[in-house]
Amino acid sequence: AVVSSPPYEGSATSGNRHGLNGIEGRELRKREADPLKRHAPGPLFRYSLDPKGPNLGGAKREAFWQGAAEVLAQVAAVLPAGAPACWVVKEFVRDGKIVPFPEQWEAACVAAGFTTVHRHTALLGSRKSFFRRLHEARGAPKIDAETILCQERT
């Protein structure tokens, strides 16, 4: 089984808490500066300071979807037929408009050999980040839910 919350395109460079300018980015820079901690396992180990490095969230548009297709093909290759895969995804805002990332991710999964079994919606409510609330208060489109795609390997 696979359970993941994939990044959306450009999320690692957008300045949010997951980006290199956010909270985790500051921690990563501290870790990168300390040779004893540079390769220490931990929740930040998966990030790279190099925007061209192995961080799918740093890629944009075509490069993101090419990388996503590669990742999904690798996931599909290790899962037997009928194995479950769940993806937690949500829309994001680009240029003042909502991008339907859940539908785009689902299409990429189907192209990689997955079939959607269930689709659930979870309301964010008070779990919205401070920055999402701030942007919405300033007129940005609202994002009130995330989508859980429950699929199986075909």
mmCIF file of C-alpha atoms in Angstrom:
data_model
loop_
_atom_site.group_PDB
_atom_site.id
_atom_site.type_symbol
_atom_site.label_atom_id
_atom_site.label_comp_id
_atom_site.label_asym_id
_atom_site.label_seq_id
_atom_site.Cartn_x
_atom_site.Cartn_y
_atom_site.Cartn_z
ATOM 1 C CA ALA A 1 0.000 0.000 0.000
ATOM 2 C CA VAL A 2 1.019 3.579 -0.603
ATOM 3 C CA VAL A 3 -0.230 6.621 1.295
ATOM 4 C CA SER A 4 1.168 9.984 0.304
ATOM 5 C CA SER A 5 0.468 13.680 0.107
ATOM 6 C CA PRO A 6 2.361 14.672 -3.027
ATOM 7 C CA PRO A 7 3.588 18.232 -3.450
ATOM 8 C CA TYR A 8 1.935 20.481 -5.975
ATOM 9 C CA GLU A 9 4.021 22.127 -8.633
ATOM 10 C CA GLY A 10 6.302 24.842 -7.311
ATOM 11 C CA SER A 11 5.303 24.211 -3.692
ATOM 12 C CA ALA A 12 8.876 23.864 -2.456
ATOM 13 C CA THR A 13 9.754 27.321 -3.745
ATOM 14 C CA SER A 14 6.502 29.148 -2.993
ATOM 15 C CA GLY A 15 7.548 30.509 0.401
ATOM 16 C CA ASN A 16 5.061 28.426 2.385
ATOM 17 C CA ARG A 17 6.171 26.555 5.480
ATOM 18 C CA HIS A 18 7.242 23.616 3.326
ATOM 19 C CA GLY A 19 9.305 25.795 1.009
ATOM 20 C CA LEU A 20 12.937 26.738 1.280
ATOM 21 C CA ASN A 21 11.948 30.190 2.558
ATOM 22 C CA GLY A 22 9.656 28.818 5.268
ATOM 23 C CA ILE A 23 10.141 27.218 8.659
ATOM 24 C CA GLU A 24 11.372 23.890 7.306
ATOM 25 C CA GLY A 25 13.679 25.691 4.877
ATOM 26 C CA ARG A 26 15.390 27.519 7.739
ATOM 27 C CA GLU A 27 15.859 24.230 9.582
ATOM 28 C CA LEU A 28 17.241 22.640 6.437
ATOM 29 C CA ARG A 29 19.745 25.458 5.934
ATOM 30 C CA LYS A 30 20.930 24.986 9.547
ATOM 31 C CA ARG A 31 21.306 21.249 8.954
ATOM 32 C CA GLU A 32 23.128 21.761 5.640
ATOM 33 C CA ALA A 33 25.572 24.162 7.347
ATOM 34 C CA ASP A 34 26.484 21.618 10.039
ATOM 35 C CA PRO A 35 28.580 18.776 8.574
ATOM 36 C CA LEU A 36 27.608 16.496 11.461
ATOM 37 C CA LYS A 37 23.892 16.938 10.764
ATOM 38 C CA ARG A 38 24.001 17.197 6.976
ATOM 39 C CA HIS A 39 23.091 13.567 6.368
ATOM 40 C CA ALA A 40 21.217 12.903 9.580
ATOM 41 C CA PRO A 41 17.920 11.101 9.045
ATOM 42 C CA GLY A 42 14.832 13.026 9.932
ATOM 43 C CA PRO A 43 11.790 14.704 8.479
ATOM 44 C CA LEU A 44 13.895 17.206 6.515
ATOM 45 C CA PHE A 45 16.170 14.609 4.934
ATOM 46 C CA ARG A 46 13.943 14.407 1.864
ATOM 47 C CA TYR A 47 14.485 18.053 0.895
ATOM 48 C CA SER A 48 17.242 19.486 -1.221
ATOM 49 C CA LEU A 49 18.488 23.077 -1.222
ATOM 50 C CA ASP A 50 19.245 22.754 -4.922
ATOM 51 C CA PRO A 51 16.094 23.772 -6.846
ATOM 52 C CA LYS A 52 17.232 21.447 -9.635
ATOM 53 C CA GLY A 53 17.784 18.662 -7.118
ATOM 54 C CA PRO A 54 15.569 15.672 -6.381
ATOM 55 C CA ASN A 55 12.625 17.671 -5.045
ATOM 56 C CA LEU A 56 9.476 17.246 -7.121
ATOM 57 C CA GLY A 57 7.867 20.194 -5.319
ATOM 58 C CA GLY A 58 10.518 22.508 -6.759
ATOM 59 C CA ALA A 59 9.571 21.717 -10.352
ATOM 60 C CA LYS A 60 6.964 23.687 -12.271
ATOM 61 C CA ARG A 61 4.470 22.918 -14.999
ATOM 62 C CA GLU A 62 5.814 20.440 -17.603
ATOM 63 C CA ALA A 63 8.861 19.487 -15.517
ATOM 64 C CA PHE A 64 6.613 18.790 -12.524
ATOM 65 C CA TRP A 65 4.274 16.536 -14.501
ATOM 66 C CA GLN A 66 7.178 14.677 -16.130
ATOM 67 C CA GLY A 67 8.646 14.046 -12.676
ATOM 68 C CA ALA A 68 5.245 13.067 -11.282
ATOM 69 C CA ALA A 69 4.756 10.569 -14.115
ATOM 70 C CA GLU A 70 8.151 9.051 -13.323
ATOM 71 C CA VAL A 71 7.357 8.781 -9.603
ATOM 72 C CA LEU A 72 3.922 7.277 -10.285
ATOM 73 C CA ALA A 73 5.425 4.755 -12.723
ATOM 74 C CA GLN A 74 7.911 3.698 -10.037
ATOM 75 C CA VAL A 75 5.130 3.359 -7.457
ATOM 76 C CA ALA A 76 3.063 1.322 -9.903
ATOM 77 C CA ALA A 77 6.068 -0.899 -10.629
ATOM 78 C CA VAL A 78 6.470 -1.957 -6.997
ATOM 79 C CA LEU A 79 2.779 -2.487 -6.218
ATOM 80 C CA PRO A 80 1.037 -5.709 -7.185
ATOM 81 C CA ALA A 81 -2.285 -5.570 -9.019
ATOM 82 C CA GLY A 82 -5.088 -4.646 -6.642
ATOM 83 C CA ALA A 83 -2.800 -2.961 -4.092
ATOM 84 C CA PRO A 84 -4.219 0.244 -2.583
ATOM 85 C CA ALA A 85 -2.806 3.720 -3.021
ATOM 86 C CA CYS A 86 -4.225 6.779 -1.265
ATOM 87 C CA TRP A 87 -3.272 10.327 -2.161
ATOM 88 C CA VAL A 88 -4.171 13.388 -0.093
ATOM 89 C CA VAL A 89 -4.268 16.392 -2.436
ATOM 90 C CA LYS A 90 -5.866 19.810 -2.592
ATOM 91 C CA GLU A 91 -6.288 22.697 -4.960
ATOM 92 C CA PHE A 92 -3.815 25.565 -4.957
ATOM 93 C CA VAL A 93 -3.794 29.127 -6.268
ATOM 94 C CA ARG A 94 -1.671 30.267 -9.202
ATOM 95 C CA ASP A 95 -1.973 33.763 -10.670
ATOM 96 C CA GLY A 96 -5.083 34.432 -8.585
ATOM 97 C CA LYS A 97 -6.956 31.374 -9.893
ATOM 98 C CA ILE A 98 -7.628 27.986 -8.358
ATOM 99 C CA VAL A 99 -5.760 25.120 -9.993
ATOM 100 C CA PRO A 100 -7.728 21.829 -9.886
ATOM 101 C CA PHE A 101 -4.763 19.784 -8.688
ATOM 102 C CA PRO A 102 -6.832 16.821 -7.378
ATOM 103 C CA GLU A 103 -8.286 16.213 -10.847
ATOM 104 C CA GLN A 104 -4.877 16.645 -12.484
ATOM 105 C CA TRP A 105 -3.235 14.225 -10.037
ATOM 106 C CA GLU A 106 -6.017 11.694 -10.527
ATOM 107 C CA ALA A 107 -5.543 11.831 -14.318
ATOM 108 C CA ALA A 108 -1.785 11.289 -13.880
ATOM 109 C CA CYS A 109 -2.477 8.311 -11.600
ATOM 110 C CA VAL A 110 -4.893 6.763 -14.081
ATOM 111 C CA ALA A 111 -2.297 7.191 -16.844
ATOM 112 C CA ALA A 112 0.236 5.389 -14.603
ATOM 113 C CA GLY A 113 -2.036 2.378 -14.077
ATOM 114 C CA PHE A 114 -4.255 3.215 -11.106
ATOM 115 C CA THR A 115 -8.056 3.114 -10.880
ATOM 116 C CA THR A 116 -10.006 5.383 -8.552
ATOM 117 C CA VAL A 117 -12.139 3.382 -6.131
ATOM 118 C CA HIS A 118 -13.293 6.174 -3.794
ATOM 119 C CA ARG A 119 -12.953 9.926 -3.658
ATOM 120 C CA HIS A 120 -13.429 11.640 -0.297
ATOM 121 C CA THR A 121 -13.556 15.323 0.640
ATOM 122 C CA ALA A 122 -12.249 16.552 3.986
ATOM 123 C CA LEU A 123 -13.149 20.068 5.039
ATOM 124 C CA LEU A 124 -10.161 22.023 6.310
ATOM 125 C CA GLY A 125 -12.027 24.318 8.716
ATOM 126 C CA SER A 126 -9.669 25.416 11.471
ATOM 127 C CA ARG A 127 -6.828 23.327 9.979
ATOM 128 C CA LYS A 128 -6.138 25.965 7.322
ATOM 129 C CA SER A 129 -2.703 27.455 7.661
ATOM 130 C CA PHE A 130 -2.219 30.974 8.933
ATOM 131 C CA PHE A 131 -0.896 32.019 5.531
ATOM 132 C CA ARG A 132 -3.860 30.507 3.644
ATOM 133 C CA ARG A 133 -6.222 32.428 5.928
ATOM 134 C CA LEU A 134 -4.207 35.604 5.456
ATOM 135 C CA HIS A 135 -4.304 35.309 1.651
ATOM 136 C CA GLU A 136 -8.026 34.606 1.709
ATOM 137 C CA ALA A 137 -8.611 37.644 3.946
ATOM 138 C CA ARG A 138 -6.822 39.706 1.285
ATOM 139 C CA GLY A 139 -9.112 38.418 -1.456
ATOM 140 C CA ALA A 140 -7.432 35.221 -2.685
ATOM 141 C CA PRO A 141 -9.758 32.394 -3.731
ATOM 142 C CA LYS A 142 -10.847 30.157 -0.865
ATOM 143 C CA ILE A 143 -9.648 26.586 -0.540
ATOM 144 C CA ASP A 144 -11.895 24.912 2.006
ATOM 145 C CA ALA A 145 -11.227 21.200 1.459
ATOM 146 C CA GLU A 146 -8.718 18.577 0.517
ATOM 147 C CA THR A 147 -9.377 15.453 -1.498
ATOM 148 C CA ILE A 148 -8.438 11.915 -0.579
ATOM 149 C CA LEU A 149 -8.102 9.752 -3.679
ATOM 150 C CA CYS A 150 -8.374 6.041 -2.866
ATOM 151 C CA GLN A 151 -7.104 4.021 -5.777
ATOM 152 C CA GLU A 152 -5.858 0.579 -6.600
ATOM 153 C CA ARG A 153 -3.136 -0.643 -8.923
ATOM 154 C CA THR A 154 -4.665 -2.193 -12.035
#
